[in-house]
mmCIF file of C-alpha atoms in Angstrom:
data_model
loop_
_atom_site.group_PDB
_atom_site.id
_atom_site.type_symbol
_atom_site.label_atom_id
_atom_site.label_comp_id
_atom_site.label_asym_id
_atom_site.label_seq_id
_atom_site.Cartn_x
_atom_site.Cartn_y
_atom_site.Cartn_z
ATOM 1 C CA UNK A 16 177.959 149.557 47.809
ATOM 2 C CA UNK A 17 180.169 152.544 46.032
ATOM 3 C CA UNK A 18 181.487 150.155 43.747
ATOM 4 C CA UNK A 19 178.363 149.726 41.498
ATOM 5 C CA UNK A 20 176.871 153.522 41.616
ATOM 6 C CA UNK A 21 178.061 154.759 39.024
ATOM 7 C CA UNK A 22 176.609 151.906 36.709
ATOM 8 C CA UNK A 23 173.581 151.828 34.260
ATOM 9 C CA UNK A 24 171.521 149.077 33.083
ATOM 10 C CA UNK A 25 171.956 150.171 29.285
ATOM 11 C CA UNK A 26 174.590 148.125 27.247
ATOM 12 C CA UNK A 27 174.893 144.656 26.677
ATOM 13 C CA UNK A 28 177.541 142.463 27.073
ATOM 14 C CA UNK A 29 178.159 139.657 24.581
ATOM 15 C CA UNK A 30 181.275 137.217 24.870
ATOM 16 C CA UNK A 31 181.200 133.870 21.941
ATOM 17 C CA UNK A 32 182.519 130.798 23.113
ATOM 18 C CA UNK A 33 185.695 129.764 23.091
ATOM 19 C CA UNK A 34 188.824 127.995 23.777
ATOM 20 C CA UNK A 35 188.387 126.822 27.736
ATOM 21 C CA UNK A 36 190.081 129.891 29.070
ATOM 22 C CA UNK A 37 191.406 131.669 26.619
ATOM 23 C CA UNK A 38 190.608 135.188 27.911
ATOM 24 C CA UNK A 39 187.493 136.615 26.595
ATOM 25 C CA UNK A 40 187.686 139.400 24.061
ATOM 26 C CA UNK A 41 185.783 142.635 26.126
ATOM 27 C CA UNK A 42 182.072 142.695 25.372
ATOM 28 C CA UNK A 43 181.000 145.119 22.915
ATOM 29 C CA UNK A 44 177.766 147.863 23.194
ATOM 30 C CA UNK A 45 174.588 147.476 21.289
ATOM 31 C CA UNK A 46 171.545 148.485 20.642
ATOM 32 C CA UNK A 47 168.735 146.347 21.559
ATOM 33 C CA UNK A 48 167.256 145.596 17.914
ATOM 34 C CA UNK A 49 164.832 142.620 16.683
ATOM 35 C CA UNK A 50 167.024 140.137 15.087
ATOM 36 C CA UNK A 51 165.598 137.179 13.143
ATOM 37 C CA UNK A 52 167.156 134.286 14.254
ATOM 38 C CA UNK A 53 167.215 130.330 13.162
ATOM 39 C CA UNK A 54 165.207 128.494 15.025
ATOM 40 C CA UNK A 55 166.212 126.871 18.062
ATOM 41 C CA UNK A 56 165.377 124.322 21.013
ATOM 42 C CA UNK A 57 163.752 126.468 24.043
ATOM 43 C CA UNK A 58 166.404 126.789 26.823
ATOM 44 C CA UNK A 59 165.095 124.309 29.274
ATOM 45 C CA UNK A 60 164.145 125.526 32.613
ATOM 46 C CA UNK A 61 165.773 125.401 35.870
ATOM 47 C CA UNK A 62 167.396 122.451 36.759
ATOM 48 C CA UNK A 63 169.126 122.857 33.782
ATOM 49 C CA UNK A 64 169.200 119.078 32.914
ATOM 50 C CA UNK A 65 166.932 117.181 36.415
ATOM 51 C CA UNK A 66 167.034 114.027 34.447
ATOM 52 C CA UNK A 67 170.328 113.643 34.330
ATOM 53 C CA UNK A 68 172.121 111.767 37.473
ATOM 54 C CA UNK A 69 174.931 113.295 39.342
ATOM 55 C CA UNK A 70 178.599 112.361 38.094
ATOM 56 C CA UNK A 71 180.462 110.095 39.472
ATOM 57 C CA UNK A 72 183.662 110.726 41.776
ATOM 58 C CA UNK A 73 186.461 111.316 39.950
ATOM 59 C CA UNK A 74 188.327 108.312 40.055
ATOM 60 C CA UNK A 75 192.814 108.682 40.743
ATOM 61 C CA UNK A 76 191.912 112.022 42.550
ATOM 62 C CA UNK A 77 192.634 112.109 45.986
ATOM 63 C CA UNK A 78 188.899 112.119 47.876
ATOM 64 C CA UNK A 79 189.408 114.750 50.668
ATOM 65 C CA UNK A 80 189.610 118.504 50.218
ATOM 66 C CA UNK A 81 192.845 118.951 52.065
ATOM 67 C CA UNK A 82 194.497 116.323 50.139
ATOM 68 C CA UNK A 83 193.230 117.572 46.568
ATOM 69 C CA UNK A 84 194.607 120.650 47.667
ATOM 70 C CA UNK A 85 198.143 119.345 48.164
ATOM 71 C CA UNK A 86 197.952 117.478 45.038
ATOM 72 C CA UNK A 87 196.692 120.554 43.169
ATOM 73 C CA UNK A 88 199.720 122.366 44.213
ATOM 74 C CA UNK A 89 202.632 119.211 43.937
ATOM 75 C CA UNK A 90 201.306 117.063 41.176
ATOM 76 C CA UNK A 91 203.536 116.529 38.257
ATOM 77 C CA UNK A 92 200.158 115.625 36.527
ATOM 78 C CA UNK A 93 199.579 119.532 36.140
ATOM 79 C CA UNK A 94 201.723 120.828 33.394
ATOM 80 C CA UNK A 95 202.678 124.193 35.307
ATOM 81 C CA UNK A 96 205.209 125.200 36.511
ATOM 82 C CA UNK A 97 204.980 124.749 41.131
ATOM 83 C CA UNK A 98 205.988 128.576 40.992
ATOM 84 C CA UNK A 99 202.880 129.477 38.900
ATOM 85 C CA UNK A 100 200.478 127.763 41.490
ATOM 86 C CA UNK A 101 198.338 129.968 43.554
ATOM 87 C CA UNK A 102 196.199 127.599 46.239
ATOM 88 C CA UNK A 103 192.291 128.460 46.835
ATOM 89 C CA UNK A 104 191.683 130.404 50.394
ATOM 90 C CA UNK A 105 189.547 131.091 52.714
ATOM 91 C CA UNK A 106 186.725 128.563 54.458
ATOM 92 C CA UNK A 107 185.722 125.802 52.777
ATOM 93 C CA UNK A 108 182.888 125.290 55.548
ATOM 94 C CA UNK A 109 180.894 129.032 54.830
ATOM 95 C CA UNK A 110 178.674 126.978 52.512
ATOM 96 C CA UNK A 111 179.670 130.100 49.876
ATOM 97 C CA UNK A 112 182.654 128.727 46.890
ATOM 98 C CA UNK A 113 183.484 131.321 44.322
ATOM 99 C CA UNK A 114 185.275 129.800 41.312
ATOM 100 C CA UNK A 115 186.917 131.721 38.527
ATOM 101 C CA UNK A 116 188.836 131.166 35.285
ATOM 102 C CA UNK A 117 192.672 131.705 36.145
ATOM 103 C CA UNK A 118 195.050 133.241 38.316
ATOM 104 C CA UNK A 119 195.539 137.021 37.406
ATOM 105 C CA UNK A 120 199.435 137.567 35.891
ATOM 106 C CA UNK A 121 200.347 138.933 39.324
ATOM 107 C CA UNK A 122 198.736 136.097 41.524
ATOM 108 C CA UNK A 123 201.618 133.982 41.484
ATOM 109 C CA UNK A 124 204.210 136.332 43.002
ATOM 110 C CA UNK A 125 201.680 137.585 45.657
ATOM 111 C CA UNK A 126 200.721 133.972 46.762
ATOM 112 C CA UNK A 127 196.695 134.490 46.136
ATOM 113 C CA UNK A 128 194.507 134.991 44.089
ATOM 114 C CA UNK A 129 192.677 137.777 42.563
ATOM 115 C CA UNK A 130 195.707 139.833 44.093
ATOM 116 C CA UNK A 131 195.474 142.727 41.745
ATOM 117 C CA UNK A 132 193.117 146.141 40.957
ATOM 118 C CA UNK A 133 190.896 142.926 40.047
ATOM 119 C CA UNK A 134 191.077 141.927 43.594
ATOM 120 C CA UNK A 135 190.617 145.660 45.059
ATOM 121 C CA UNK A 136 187.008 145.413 43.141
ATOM 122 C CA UNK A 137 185.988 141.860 44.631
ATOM 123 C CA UNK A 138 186.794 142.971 47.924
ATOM 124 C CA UNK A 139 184.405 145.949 47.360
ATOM 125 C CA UNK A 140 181.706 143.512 45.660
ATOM 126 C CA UNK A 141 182.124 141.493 48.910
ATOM 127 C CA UNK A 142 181.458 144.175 51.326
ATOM 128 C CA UNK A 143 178.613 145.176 49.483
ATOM 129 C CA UNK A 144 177.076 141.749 50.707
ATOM 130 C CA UNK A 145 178.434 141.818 54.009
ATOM 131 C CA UNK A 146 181.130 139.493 53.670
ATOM 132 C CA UNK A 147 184.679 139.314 53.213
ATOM 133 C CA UNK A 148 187.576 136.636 51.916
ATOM 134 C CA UNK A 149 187.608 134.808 55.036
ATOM 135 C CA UNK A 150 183.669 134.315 54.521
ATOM 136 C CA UNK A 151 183.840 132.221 51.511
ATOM 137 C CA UNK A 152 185.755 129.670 49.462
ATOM 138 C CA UNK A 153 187.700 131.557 46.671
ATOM 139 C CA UNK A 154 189.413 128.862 43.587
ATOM 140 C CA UNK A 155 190.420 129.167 40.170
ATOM 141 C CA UNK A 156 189.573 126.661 37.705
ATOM 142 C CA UNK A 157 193.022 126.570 36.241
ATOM 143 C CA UNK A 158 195.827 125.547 39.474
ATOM 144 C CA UNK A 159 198.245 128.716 38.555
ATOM 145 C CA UNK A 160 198.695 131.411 36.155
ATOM 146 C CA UNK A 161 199.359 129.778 32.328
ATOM 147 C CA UNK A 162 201.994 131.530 29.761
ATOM 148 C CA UNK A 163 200.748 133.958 28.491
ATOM 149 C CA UNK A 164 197.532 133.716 30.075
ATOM 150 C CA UNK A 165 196.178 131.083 27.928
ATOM 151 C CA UNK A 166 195.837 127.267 28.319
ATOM 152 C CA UNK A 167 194.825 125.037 24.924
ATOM 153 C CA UNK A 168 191.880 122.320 24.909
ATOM 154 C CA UNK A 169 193.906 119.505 26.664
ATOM 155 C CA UNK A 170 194.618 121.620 29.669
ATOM 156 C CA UNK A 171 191.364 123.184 29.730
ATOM 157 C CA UNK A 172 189.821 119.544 29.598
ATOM 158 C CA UNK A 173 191.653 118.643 32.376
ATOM 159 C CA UNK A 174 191.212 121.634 34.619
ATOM 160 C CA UNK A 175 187.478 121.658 34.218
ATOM 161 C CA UNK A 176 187.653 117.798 35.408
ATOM 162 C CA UNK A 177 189.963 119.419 38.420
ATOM 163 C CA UNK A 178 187.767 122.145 39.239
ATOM 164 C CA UNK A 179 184.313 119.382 39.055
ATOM 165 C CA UNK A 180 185.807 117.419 41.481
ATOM 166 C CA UNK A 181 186.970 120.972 43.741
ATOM 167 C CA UNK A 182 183.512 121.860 43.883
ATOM 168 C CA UNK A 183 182.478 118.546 44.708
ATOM 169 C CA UNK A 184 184.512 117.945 47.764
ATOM 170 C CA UNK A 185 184.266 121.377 49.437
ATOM 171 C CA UNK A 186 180.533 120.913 48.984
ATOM 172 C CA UNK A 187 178.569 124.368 49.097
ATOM 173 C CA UNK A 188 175.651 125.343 49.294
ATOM 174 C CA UNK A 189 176.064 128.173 46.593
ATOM 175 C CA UNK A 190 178.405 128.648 44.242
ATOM 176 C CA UNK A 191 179.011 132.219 42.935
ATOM 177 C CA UNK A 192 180.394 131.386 38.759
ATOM 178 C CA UNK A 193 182.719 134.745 37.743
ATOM 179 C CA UNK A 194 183.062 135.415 34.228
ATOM 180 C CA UNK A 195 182.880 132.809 31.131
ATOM 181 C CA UNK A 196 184.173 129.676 31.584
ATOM 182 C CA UNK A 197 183.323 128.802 34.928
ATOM 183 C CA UNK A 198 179.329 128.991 33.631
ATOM 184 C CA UNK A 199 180.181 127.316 30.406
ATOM 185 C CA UNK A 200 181.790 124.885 32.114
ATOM 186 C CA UNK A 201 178.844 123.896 35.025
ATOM 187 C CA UNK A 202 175.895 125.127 33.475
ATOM 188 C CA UNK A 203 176.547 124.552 29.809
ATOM 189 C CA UNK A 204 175.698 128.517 29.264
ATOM 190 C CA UNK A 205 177.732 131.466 28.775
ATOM 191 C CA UNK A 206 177.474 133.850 31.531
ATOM 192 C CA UNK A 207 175.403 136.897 30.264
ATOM 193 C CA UNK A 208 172.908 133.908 29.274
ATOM 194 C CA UNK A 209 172.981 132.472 32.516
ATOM 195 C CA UNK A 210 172.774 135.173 34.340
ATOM 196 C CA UNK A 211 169.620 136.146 36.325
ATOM 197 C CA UNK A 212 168.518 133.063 37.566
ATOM 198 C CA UNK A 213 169.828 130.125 40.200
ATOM 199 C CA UNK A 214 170.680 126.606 38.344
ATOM 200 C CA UNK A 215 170.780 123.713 40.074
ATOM 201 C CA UNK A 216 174.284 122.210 39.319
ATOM 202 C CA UNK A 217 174.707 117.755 40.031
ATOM 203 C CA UNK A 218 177.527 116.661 42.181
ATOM 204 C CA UNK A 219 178.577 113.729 43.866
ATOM 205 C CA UNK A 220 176.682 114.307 47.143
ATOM 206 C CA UNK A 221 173.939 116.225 45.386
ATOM 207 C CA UNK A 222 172.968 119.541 43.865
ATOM 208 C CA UNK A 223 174.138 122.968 44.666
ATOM 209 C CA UNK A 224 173.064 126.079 43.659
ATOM 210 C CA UNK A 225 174.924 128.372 41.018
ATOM 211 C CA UNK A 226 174.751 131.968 40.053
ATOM 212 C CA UNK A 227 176.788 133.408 37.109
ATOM 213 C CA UNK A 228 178.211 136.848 37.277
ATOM 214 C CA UNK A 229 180.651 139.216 35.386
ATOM 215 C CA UNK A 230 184.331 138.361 37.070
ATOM 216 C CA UNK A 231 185.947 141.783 38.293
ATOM 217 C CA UNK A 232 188.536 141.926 35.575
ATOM 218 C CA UNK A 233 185.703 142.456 32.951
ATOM 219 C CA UNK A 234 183.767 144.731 35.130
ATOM 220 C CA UNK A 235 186.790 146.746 35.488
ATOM 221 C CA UNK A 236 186.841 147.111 31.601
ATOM 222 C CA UNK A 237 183.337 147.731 31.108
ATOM 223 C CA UNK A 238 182.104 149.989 35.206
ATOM 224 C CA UNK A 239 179.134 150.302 33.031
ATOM 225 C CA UNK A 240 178.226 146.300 34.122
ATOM 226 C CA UNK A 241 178.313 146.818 37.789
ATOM 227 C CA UNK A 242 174.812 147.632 38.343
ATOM 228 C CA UNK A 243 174.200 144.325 36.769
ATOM 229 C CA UNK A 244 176.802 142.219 38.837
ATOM 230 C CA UNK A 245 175.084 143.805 41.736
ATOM 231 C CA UNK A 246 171.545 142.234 40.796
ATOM 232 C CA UNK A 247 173.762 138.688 40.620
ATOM 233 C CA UNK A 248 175.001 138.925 44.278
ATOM 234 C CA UNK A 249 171.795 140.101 45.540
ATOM 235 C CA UNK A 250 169.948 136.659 43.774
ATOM 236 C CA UNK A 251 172.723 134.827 45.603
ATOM 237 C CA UNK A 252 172.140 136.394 48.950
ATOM 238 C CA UNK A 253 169.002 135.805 48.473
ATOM 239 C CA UNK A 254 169.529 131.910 47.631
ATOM 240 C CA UNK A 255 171.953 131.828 50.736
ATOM 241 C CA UNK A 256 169.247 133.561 52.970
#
């Protein structure tokens, strides 16, 4: 559990919304001050939205895992070059899937994903739970790495569709959401606001739960958030039991 001692609990992270997965600009320090706000509609409680039925199958998508997976890495539908791919790995059948945004820039040419000094720190997060790569189901939302690190609305549309249908066919039971746009995209909430609580996300199949955390790029930016990541994988333990 080295990985998070040196963290405090005393800065706040903020990141706005916006374009799908554009990366996030690094959250700023502040004070904690009373802020008047407009007035706006209470944040429901958990299930997020228990009214609402679960979505459909996604129809032209091949229904297995194994076969999404060779479509996710062939299709001419994706708009990506085959060499920019990098596949999910690991065991679909822990009942853990941990989805984040994109590959890292050096996740294509090492074949997986969070490859990197972002990778060295997940590794560390994981054996502070007692678990390793093989013990989960690691995916990106986005196939492979996009120029430049940034893919526009259409893309992002159509990866969030991709990576609804992922999570519905490997079927967890918990699903661990790193960084922005993985909560944003199942739980309608950024991830500092999402934080700190399990949501019960609908699927084909039924409802599995989801906790947000900070992905390991930003907690390399900002150590100082470790402490807090650390609170997120002990709720999730504790949903996993």
């Amino acid at each position: 559990m080295g990985w998070w001692e040196d963290a405090g609990f005393d800065v706040l992270v903020d990141e706005a919304p916006r374009d799908w997965l554009a990366r996030a600009e690094p959250p700023v320090a502040r004070p904690v001050v009373a802020v008047p706000q407009p007035a706006a509609a209470p944040v429901p409680a958990v299930p997020i939205r228990p009214e609402a039925p679960a979505p459909a199958a996604e129809p032209g998508l091949p229904d297995t895992l194994a076969g999404f997976q060779s479509w996710l890495a062939t299709s001419d539908a994706i708009s990506m070059p085959l060499s920019a791919r990098v596949a999910a790995s690991g065991d679909p059948a822990s009942g853990l899937m941990v989805l984040i945004d994109l590959p890292e820039a050096e996740d294509p040419a090492s074949g997986r994903l969070l490859s990197g000094a972002a990778g060295e720190l997940f590794d560390k997060m994981l054996a502070a739970m007692g678990r390793d790569r093989q013990s989960l189901y690691l995916s990106a939302m986005a196939p492979g790495r996009p120029t430049g690190g940034f893919v526009d609305r259409a893309q992002g549309a159509l990866f969030a569709r991709l990576a609804r249908h992922h999570v519905a066919l490997a079927k967890p039971r918990a699903l661990l959401l790193m960084g922005e746009q993985p909560s944003r995209i199942f739980l309608d909430l950024g991830f500092v606001e999402a934080r700190g609580r399990v949501h019960d996300v609908s699927l084909p199949g039924g409802a599995v739960g989801a906790v947000a955390t900070f992905h390991p790029r930003t907690l390399l930016q900002h150590p100082q958030q470790k402490r807090r990541a650390w609170e997120d994988l002990q709720l999730l333990m504790k949903h996993l039991g």
